[in-house]
Short mmCIF file of C-alpha atoms and ligand atoms in Angstrom, two decimals:
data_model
loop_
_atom_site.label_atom_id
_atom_site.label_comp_id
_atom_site.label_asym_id
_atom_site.label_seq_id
_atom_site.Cartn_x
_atom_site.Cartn_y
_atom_site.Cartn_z
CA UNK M 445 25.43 -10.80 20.97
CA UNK M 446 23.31 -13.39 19.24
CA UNK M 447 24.13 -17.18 18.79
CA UNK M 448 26.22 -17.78 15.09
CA UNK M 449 23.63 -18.95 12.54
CA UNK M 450 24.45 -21.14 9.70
CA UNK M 451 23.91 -19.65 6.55
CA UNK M 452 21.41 -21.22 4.88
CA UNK M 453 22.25 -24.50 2.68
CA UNK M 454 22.16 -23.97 -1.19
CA UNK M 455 18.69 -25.55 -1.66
CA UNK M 456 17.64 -25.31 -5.33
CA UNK M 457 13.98 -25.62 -4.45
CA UNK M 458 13.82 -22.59 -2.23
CA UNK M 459 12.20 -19.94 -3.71
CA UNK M 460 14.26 -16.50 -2.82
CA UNK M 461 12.24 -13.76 -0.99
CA UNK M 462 12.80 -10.53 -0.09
CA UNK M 463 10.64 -8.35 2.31
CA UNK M 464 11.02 -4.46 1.86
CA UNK M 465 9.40 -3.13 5.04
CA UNK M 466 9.22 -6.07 7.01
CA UNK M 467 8.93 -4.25 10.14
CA UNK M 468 5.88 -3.07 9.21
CA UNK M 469 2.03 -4.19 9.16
CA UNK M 470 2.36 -5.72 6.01
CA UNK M 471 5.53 -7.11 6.39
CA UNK M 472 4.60 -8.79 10.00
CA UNK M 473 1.72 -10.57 8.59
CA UNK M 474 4.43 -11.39 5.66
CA UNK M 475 6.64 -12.72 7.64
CA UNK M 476 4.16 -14.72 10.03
CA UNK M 477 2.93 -16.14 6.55
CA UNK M 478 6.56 -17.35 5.77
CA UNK M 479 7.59 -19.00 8.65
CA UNK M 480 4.12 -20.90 9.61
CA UNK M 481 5.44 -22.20 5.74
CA UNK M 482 8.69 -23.83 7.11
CA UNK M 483 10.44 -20.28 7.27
CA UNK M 484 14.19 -20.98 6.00
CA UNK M 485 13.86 -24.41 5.28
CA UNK M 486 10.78 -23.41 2.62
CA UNK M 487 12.25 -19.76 1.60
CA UNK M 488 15.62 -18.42 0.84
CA UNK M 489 15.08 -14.79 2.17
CA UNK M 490 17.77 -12.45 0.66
CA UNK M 491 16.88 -9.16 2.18
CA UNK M 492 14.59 -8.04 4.58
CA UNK M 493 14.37 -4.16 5.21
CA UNK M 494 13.34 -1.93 8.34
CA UNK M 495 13.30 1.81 9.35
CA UNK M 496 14.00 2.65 13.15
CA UNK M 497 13.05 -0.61 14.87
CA UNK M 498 16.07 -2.19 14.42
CA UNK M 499 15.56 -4.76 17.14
CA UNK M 500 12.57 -6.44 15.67
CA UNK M 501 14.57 -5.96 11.98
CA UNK M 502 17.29 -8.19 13.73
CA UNK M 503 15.04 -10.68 15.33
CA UNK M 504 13.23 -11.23 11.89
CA UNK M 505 16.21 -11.92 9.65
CA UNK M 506 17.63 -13.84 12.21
CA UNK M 507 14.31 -15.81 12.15
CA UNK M 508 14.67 -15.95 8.53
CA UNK M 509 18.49 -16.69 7.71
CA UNK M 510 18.32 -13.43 5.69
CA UNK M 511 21.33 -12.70 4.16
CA UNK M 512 20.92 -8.87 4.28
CA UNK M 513 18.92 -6.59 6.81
CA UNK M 514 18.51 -3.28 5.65
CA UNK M 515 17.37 0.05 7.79
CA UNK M 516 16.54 2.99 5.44
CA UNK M 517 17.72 5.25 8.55
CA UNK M 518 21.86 4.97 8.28
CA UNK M 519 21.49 6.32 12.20
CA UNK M 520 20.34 3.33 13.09
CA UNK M 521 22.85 1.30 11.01
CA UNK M 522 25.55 0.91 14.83
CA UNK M 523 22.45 -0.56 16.14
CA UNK M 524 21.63 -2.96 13.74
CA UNK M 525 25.44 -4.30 13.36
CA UNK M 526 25.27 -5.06 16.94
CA UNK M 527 21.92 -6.42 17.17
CA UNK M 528 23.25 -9.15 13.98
CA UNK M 529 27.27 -9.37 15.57
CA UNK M 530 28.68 -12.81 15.22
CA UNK M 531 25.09 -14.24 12.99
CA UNK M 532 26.58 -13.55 9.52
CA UNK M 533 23.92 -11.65 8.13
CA UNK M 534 24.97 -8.59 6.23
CA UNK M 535 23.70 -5.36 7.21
CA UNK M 536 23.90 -1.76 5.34
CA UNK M 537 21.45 1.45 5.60
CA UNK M 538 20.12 4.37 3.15
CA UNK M 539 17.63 4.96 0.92
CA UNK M 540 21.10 3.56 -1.74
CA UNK M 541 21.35 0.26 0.65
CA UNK M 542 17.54 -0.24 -0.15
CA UNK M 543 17.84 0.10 -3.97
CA UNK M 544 21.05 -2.35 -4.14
CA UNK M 545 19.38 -4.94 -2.05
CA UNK M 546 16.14 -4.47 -4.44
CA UNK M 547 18.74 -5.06 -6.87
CA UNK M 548 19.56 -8.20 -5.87
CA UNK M 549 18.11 -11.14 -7.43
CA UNK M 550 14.83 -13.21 -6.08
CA UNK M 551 11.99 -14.76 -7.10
CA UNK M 552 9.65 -12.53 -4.91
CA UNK M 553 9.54 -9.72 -3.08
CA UNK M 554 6.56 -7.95 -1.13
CA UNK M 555 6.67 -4.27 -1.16
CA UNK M 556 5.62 -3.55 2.48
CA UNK M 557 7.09 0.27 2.68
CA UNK M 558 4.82 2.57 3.16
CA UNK M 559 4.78 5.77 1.06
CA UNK M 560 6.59 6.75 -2.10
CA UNK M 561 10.10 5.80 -0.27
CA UNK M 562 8.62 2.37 -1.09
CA UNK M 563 8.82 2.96 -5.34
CA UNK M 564 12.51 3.30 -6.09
CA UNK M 565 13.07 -0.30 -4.32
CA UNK M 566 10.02 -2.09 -5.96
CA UNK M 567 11.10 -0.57 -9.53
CA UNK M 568 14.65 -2.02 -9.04
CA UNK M 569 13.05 -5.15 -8.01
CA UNK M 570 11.08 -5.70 -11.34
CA UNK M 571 14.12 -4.93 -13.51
CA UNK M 572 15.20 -8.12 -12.53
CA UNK M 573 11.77 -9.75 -14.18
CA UNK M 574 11.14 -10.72 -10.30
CA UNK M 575 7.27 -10.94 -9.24
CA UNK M 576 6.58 -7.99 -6.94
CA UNK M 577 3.99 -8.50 -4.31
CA UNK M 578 2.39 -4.63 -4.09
CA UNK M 579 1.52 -3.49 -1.07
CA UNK M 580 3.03 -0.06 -1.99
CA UNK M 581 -0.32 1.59 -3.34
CA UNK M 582 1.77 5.02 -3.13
CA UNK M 583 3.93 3.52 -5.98
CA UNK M 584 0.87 2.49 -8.91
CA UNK M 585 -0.92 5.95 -7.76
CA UNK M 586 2.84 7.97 -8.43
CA UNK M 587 4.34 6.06 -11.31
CA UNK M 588 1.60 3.42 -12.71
CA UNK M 589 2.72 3.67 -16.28
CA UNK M 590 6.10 3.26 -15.24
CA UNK M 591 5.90 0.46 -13.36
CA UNK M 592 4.08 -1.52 -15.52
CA UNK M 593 5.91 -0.43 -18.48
CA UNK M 594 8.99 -1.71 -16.54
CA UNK M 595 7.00 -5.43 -15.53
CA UNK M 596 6.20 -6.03 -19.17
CA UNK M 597 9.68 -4.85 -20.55
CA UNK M 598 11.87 -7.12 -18.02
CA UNK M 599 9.25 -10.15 -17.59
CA UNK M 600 8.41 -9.06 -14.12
CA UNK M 601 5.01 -9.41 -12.48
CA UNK M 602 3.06 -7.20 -10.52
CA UNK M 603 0.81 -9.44 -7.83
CA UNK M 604 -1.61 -6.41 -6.12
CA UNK M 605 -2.08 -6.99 -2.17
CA UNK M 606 -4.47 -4.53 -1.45
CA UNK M 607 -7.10 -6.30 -0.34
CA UNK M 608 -9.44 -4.83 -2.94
CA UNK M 609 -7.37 -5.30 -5.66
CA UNK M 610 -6.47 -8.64 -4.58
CA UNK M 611 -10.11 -9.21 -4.23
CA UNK M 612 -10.95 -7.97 -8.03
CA UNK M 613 -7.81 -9.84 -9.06
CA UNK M 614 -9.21 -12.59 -8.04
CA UNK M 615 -12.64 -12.29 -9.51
CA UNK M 616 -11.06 -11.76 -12.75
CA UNK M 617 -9.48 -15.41 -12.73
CA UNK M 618 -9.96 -16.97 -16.00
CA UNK M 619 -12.34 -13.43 -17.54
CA UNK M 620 -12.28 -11.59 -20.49
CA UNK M 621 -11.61 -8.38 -18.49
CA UNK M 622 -13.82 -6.36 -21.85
CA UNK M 623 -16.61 -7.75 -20.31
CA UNK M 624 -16.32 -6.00 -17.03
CA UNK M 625 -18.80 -3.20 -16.83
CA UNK M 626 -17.67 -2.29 -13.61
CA UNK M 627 -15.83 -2.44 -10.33
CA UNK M 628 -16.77 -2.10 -7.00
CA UNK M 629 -14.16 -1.15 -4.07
CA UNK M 630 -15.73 -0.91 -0.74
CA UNK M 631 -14.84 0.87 2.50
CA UNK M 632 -15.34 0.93 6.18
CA UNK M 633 -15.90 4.32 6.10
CA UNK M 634 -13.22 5.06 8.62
CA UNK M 635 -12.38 6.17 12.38
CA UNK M 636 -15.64 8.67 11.63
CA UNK M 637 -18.07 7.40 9.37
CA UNK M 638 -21.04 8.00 12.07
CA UNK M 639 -19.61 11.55 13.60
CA UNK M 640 -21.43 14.75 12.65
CA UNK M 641 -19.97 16.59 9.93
CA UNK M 642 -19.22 19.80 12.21
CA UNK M 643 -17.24 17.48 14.70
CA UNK M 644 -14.60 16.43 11.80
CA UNK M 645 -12.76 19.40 12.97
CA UNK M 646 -11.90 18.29 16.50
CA UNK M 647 -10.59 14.90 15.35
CA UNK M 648 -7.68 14.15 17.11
CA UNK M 649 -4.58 11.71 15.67
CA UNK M 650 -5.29 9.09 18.21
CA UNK M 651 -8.89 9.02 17.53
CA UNK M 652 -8.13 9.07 13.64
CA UNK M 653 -5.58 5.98 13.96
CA UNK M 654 -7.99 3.64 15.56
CA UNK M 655 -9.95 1.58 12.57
CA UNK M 656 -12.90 -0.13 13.38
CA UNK M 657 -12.10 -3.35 11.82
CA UNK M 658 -8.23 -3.70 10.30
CA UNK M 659 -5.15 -3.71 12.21
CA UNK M 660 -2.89 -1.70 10.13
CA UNK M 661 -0.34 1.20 10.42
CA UNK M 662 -0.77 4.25 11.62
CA UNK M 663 -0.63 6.24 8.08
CA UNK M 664 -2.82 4.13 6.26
CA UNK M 665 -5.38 4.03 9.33
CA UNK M 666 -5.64 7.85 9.78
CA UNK M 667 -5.82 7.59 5.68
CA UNK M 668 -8.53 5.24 5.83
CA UNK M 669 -10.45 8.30 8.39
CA UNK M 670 -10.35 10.59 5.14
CA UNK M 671 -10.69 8.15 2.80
CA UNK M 672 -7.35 9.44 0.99
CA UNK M 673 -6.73 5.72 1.46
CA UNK M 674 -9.83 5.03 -1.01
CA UNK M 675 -9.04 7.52 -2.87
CA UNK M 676 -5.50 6.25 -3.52
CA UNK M 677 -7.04 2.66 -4.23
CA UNK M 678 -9.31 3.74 -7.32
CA UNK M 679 -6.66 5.23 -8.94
CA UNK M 680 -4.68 2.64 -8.24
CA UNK M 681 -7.50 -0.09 -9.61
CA UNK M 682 -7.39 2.08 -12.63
CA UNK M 683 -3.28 1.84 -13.33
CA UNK M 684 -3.04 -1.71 -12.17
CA UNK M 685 -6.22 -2.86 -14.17
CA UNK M 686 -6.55 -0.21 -17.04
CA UNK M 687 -10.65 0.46 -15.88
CA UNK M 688 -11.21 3.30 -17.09
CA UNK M 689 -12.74 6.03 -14.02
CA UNK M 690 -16.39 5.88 -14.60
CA UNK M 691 -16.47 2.08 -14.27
CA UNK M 692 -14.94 2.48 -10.85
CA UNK M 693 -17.05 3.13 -7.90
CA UNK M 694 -16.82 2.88 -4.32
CA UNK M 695 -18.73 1.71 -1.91
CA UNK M 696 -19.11 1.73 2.16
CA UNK M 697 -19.54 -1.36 3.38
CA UNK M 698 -19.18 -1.05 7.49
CA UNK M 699 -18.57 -4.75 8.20
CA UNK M 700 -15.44 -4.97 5.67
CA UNK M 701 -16.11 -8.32 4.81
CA UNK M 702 -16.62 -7.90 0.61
CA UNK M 703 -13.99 -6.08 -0.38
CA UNK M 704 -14.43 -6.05 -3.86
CA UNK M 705 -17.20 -6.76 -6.78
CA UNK M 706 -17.02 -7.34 -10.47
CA UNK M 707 -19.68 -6.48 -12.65
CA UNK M 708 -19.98 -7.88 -16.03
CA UNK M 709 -22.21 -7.46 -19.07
CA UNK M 710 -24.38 -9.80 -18.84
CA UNK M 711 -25.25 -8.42 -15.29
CA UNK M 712 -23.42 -10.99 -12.73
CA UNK M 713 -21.78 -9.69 -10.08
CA UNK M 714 -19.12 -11.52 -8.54
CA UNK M 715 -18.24 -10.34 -5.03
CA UNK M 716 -15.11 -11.55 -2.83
CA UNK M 717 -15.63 -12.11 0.78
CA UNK M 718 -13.11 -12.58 3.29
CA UNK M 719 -12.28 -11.62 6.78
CA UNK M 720 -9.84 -8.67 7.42
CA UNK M 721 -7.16 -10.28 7.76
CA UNK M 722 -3.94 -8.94 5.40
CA UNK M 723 -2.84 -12.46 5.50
CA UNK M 724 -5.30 -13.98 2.95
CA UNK M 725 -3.82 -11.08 -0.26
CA UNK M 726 -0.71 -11.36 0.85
CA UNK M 727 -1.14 -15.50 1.15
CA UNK M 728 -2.55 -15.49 -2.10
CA UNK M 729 0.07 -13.39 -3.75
CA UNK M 730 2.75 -15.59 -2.48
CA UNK M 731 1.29 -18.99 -3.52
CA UNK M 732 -0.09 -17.75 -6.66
CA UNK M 733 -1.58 -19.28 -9.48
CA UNK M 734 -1.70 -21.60 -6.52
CA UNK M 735 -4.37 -21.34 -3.26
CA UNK M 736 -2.25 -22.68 0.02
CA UNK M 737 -4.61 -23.16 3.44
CA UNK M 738 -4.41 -20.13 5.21
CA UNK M 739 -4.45 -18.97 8.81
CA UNK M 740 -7.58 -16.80 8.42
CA UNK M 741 -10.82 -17.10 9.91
CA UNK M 742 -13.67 -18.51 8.25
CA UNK M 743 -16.41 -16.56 7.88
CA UNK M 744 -19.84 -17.50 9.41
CA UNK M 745 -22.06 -15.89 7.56
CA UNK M 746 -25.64 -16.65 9.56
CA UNK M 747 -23.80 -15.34 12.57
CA UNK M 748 -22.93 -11.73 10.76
CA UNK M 749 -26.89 -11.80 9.64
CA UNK M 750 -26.46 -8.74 7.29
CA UNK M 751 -23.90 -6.74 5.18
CA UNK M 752 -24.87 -3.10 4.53
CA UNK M 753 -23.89 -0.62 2.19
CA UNK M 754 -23.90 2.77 1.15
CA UNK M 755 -22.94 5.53 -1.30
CA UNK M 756 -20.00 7.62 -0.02
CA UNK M 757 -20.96 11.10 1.37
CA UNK M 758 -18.56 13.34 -0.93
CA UNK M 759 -18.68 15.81 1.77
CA UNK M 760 -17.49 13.64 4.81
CA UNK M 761 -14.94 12.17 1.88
CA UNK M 762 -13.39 14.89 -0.67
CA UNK M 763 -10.67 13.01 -1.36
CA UNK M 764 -12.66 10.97 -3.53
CA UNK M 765 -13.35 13.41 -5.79
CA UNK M 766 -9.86 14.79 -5.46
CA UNK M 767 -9.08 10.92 -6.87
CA UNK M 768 -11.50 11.98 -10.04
CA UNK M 769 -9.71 15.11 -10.38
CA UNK M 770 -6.15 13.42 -10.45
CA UNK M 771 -7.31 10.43 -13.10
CA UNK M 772 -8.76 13.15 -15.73
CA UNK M 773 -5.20 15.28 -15.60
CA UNK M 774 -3.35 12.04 -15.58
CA UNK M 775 0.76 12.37 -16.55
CA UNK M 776 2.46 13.48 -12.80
CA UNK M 777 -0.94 14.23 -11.14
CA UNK M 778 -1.12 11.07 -9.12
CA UNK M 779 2.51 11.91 -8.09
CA UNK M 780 1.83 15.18 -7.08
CA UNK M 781 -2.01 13.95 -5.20
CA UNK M 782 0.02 11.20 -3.39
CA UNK M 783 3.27 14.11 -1.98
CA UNK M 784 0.77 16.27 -1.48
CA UNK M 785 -0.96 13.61 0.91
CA UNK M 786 1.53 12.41 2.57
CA UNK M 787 3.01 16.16 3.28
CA UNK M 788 -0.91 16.90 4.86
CA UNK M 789 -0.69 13.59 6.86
CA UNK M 790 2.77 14.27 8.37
CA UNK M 791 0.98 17.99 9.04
CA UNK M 792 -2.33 16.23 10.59
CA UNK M 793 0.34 14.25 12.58
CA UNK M 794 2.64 16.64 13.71
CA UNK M 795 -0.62 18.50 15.14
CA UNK M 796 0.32 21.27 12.98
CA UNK M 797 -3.64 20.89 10.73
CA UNK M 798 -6.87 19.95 11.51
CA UNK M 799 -8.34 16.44 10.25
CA UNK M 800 -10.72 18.33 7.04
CA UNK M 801 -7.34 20.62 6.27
CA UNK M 802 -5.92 17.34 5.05
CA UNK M 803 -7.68 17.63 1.88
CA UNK M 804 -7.86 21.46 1.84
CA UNK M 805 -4.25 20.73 1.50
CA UNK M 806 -4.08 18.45 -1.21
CA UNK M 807 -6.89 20.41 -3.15
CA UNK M 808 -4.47 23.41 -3.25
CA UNK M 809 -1.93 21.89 -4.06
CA UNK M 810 -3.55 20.17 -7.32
CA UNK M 811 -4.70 23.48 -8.22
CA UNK M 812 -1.76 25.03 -7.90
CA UNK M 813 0.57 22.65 -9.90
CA UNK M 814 -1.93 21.77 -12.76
CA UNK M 815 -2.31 25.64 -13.34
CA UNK M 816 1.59 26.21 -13.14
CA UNK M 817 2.49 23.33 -15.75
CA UNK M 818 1.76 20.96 -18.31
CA UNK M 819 1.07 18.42 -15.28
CA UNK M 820 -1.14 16.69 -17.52
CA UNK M 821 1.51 16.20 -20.05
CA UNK M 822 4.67 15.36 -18.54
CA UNK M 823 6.31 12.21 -19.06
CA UNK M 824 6.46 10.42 -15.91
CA UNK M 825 10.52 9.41 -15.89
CA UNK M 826 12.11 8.70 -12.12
CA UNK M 827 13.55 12.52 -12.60
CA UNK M 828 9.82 13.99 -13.34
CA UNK M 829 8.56 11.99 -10.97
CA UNK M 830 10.92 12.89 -8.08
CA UNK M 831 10.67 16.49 -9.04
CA UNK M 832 6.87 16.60 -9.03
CA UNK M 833 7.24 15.09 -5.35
CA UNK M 834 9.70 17.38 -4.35
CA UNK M 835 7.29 20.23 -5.48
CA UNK M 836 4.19 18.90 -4.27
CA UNK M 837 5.44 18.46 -0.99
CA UNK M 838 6.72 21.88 -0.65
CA UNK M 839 3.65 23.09 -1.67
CA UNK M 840 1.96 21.18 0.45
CA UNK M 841 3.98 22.39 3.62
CA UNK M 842 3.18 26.23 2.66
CA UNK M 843 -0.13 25.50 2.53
CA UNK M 844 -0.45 23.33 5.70
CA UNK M 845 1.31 26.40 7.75
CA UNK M 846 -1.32 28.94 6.41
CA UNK M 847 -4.22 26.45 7.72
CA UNK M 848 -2.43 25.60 10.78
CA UNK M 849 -4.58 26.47 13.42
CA UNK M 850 -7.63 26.87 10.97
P1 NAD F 2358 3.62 0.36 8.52
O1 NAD F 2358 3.81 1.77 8.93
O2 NAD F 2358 3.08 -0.61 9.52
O3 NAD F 2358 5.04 -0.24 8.02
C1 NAD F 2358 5.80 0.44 7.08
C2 NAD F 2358 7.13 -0.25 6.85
O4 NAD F 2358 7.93 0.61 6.01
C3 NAD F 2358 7.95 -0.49 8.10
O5 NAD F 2358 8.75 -1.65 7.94
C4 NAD F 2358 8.86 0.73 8.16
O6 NAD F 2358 10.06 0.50 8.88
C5 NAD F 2358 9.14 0.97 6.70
N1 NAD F 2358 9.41 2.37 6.38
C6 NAD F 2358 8.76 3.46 6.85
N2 NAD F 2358 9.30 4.58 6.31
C7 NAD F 2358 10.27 4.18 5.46
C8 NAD F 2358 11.18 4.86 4.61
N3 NAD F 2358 11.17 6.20 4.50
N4 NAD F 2358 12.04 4.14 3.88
C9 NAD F 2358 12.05 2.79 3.97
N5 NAD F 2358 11.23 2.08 4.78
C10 NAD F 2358 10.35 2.78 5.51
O7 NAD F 2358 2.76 0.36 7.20
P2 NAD F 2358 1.75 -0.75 6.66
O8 NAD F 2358 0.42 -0.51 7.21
O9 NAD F 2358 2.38 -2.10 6.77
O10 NAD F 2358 1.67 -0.34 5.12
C11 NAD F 2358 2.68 -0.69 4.19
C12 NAD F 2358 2.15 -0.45 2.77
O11 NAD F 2358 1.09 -1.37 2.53
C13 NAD F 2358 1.54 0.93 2.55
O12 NAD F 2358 1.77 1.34 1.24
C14 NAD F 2358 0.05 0.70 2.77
O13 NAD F 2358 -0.74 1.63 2.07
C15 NAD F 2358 -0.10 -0.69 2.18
N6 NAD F 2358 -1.24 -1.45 2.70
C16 NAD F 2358 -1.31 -1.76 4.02
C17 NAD F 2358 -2.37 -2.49 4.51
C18 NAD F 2358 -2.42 -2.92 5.96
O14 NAD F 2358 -3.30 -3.67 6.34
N7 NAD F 2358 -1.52 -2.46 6.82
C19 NAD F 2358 -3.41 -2.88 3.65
C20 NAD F 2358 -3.32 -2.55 2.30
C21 NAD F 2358 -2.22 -1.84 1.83
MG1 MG F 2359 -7.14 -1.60 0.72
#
């Protein structure tokens, strides 16, 4: 049983976090970020959420002084009241848990889930006018219009912590954004940007969920393989921005050191450089309009030498133009290309698909639904939305067991 923890005084000059996922990549380097600040004595944290790893969920809102630790598994609930006995910190579990402690108030909150599980929280959160720290690319890519329709009806503020879209955020500072010609996202190119073509097929999940240069979780890793990841970040630099497709482009960039440019009429092109470390978006969307000293390293540029790039190969990558396919239907599309995704990833990593069928999947699955109904048309309410997901994802599983083994 742990030690009794005071709860935390009443400070009025603590701003109140919350950190949905916080077991997570995202939410480690979150949390890391938090207490190098002072921890409790600089932040009020009023929930902190977790799936299965309940013990690390318990050591962090210990850390913390959270008030509330969530787990969205309710079998893992037992755990977590033992693992917080006797601290005072209230725990609770279910996908309803996570929406009521989105629902309570605080001044920020990163969205650190990963997948669309991660949209019902981070909607509840900006009904309260909070400022939502979005990791959660799954959520802009289902539900864009929503969620910002939501942010500008309550007050609330979407901060984007992709590091691309932090990047172009950035760039942006203080721009008349209708003199942006264009945007640049770059990418490592993945697990298997130098295998042959033919060998794509023999790609194994370990081999898929080992990046080159981030540290990140598993899904987003293998996703970064396919580029699905990528894929998921245009359209998401199109719903969080308004670009319109054709000014967005991607680029490979091996070294994943600029992670974004902005081109503008009058031909500059401002490029942000970093190293990849998760810390320095998610930094910057905490301390924003603000820039605190960060823990990340400092790049030495005549040591690197040289940064390369390249056009994407669209056949090593189809999910990029599945991404081109999704933004011209608009309406549910994006909620249907993201289920469909994650239903081929679980499929990839379940053993049950080859690496390529991941997109096979997701292509049939597009085709299917935008030939069935007025995909295009729909209006994307948290029924349609959830409906379209449930669909997709059936769809997806049918179509995953007729390429298994293929
Ligand atoms: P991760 O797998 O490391 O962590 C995911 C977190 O979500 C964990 O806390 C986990 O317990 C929780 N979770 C998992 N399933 C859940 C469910 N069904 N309901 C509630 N909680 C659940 O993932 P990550 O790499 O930290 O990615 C988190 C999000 O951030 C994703 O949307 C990802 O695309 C995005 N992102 C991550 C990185 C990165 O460097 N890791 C970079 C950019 C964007
Ligand atoms: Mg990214």
């Amino acid at each position: 049983m742990a030690d009794p923890i005071p709860l935390p005084l009443a400070g009025a000059d603590r701003r109140r976090i919350s950190i949905f996922g916080a077991t997570g990549s995202i939410g480690e380097s979150t949390v890391d970020l938090i207490l190098r600040a002072g921890g409790p004595a600089a932040y009020d944290t009023v929930a902190v959420t977790g799936a299965r790893n309940v013990a690390r969920l318990a050591e962090i809102a210990i850390a913390l002084r959270a008030r509330i630790a969530v787990t969205a598994d309710p079998a893992c609930l037992p755990a977590l009241r033992d693992a917080l006995a006797g601290t005072g910190i209230e725990t609770a579990a279910g996908e309803a848990a996570l929406i009521e402690a989105a629902d309570r108030p605080a001044d920020w909150i990163m969205s650190g889930i990963v997948g669309f599980a991660g949209f019902a929280p981070g909607l509840a959160a900006l009904r309260h006018g909070s400022t939502l720290a979005l990791a959660n690319k799954e959520s802009l890519v289902a539900a864009g219009p929503l969620l910002m329709s939501t942010a500008a009806t309550h007050g609330a503020r979407i901060l984007p912590v992709d590091s691309e879209h932090s990047a172009v955020f950035q760039a942006l500072a203080g721009e008349d954004t209708a003199a942006v010609e264009r945007v640049i996202i770059t990418a490592s190119g993945g697990a298997f940007r130098d295998w042959p073509l033919e060998k794509l097929a023999t790609a194994t999940v370990e081999q898929a969920s080992s990046h080159p240069n981030w540290a990140m979780g598993q899904r987003i890793t293998i996703d970064s393989a396919s580029m699905f990841n990528k894929a998921l970040e245009v359209i998401e630099t199109r719903e969080y921005f308004g670009f319109t497709p054709s000014q967005i482009e991607v680029l490979v960039h091996p070294e994943s050191l600029v992670h974004a440019l902005v081109g503008f009429r009058d031909g500059a092109l401002m490029a942000h450089l970093g190293a990849p470390d998760m810390r320095h978006a998610i930094g910057y969307a905490l301390n924003w309009p603000e820039r605190a000293a960060l823990p990340v390293s400092r790049l030495d540029l005549a040591a690197i030498g040289r940064l390369s790039f390249a056009a994407p190969d669209p056949a090593r990558y189809p999910a990029l133009d599945l991404a081109r396919e999704v933004m011209e239907i608009r309406g549910l599309a994006g909620a249907v290309f993201n289920a469909a995704k994650e239903a081929a990833l679980d499929a990839f990593i379940d053993r049950q698909i080859r690496f390529p069928a991941m997109a096979e999947v997701v292509r049939q699955v597009l085709a299917r639904m935008s030939a069935n109904s007025g995909l295009g048309n729909a209006a994307i309410s948290l029924d349609n939305l959830c409906e379209a997901d449930r669909e997709a994802r059936a769809l997806a599983r049918e179509a995953a067991r007729s390429l298994s083994g293929a």
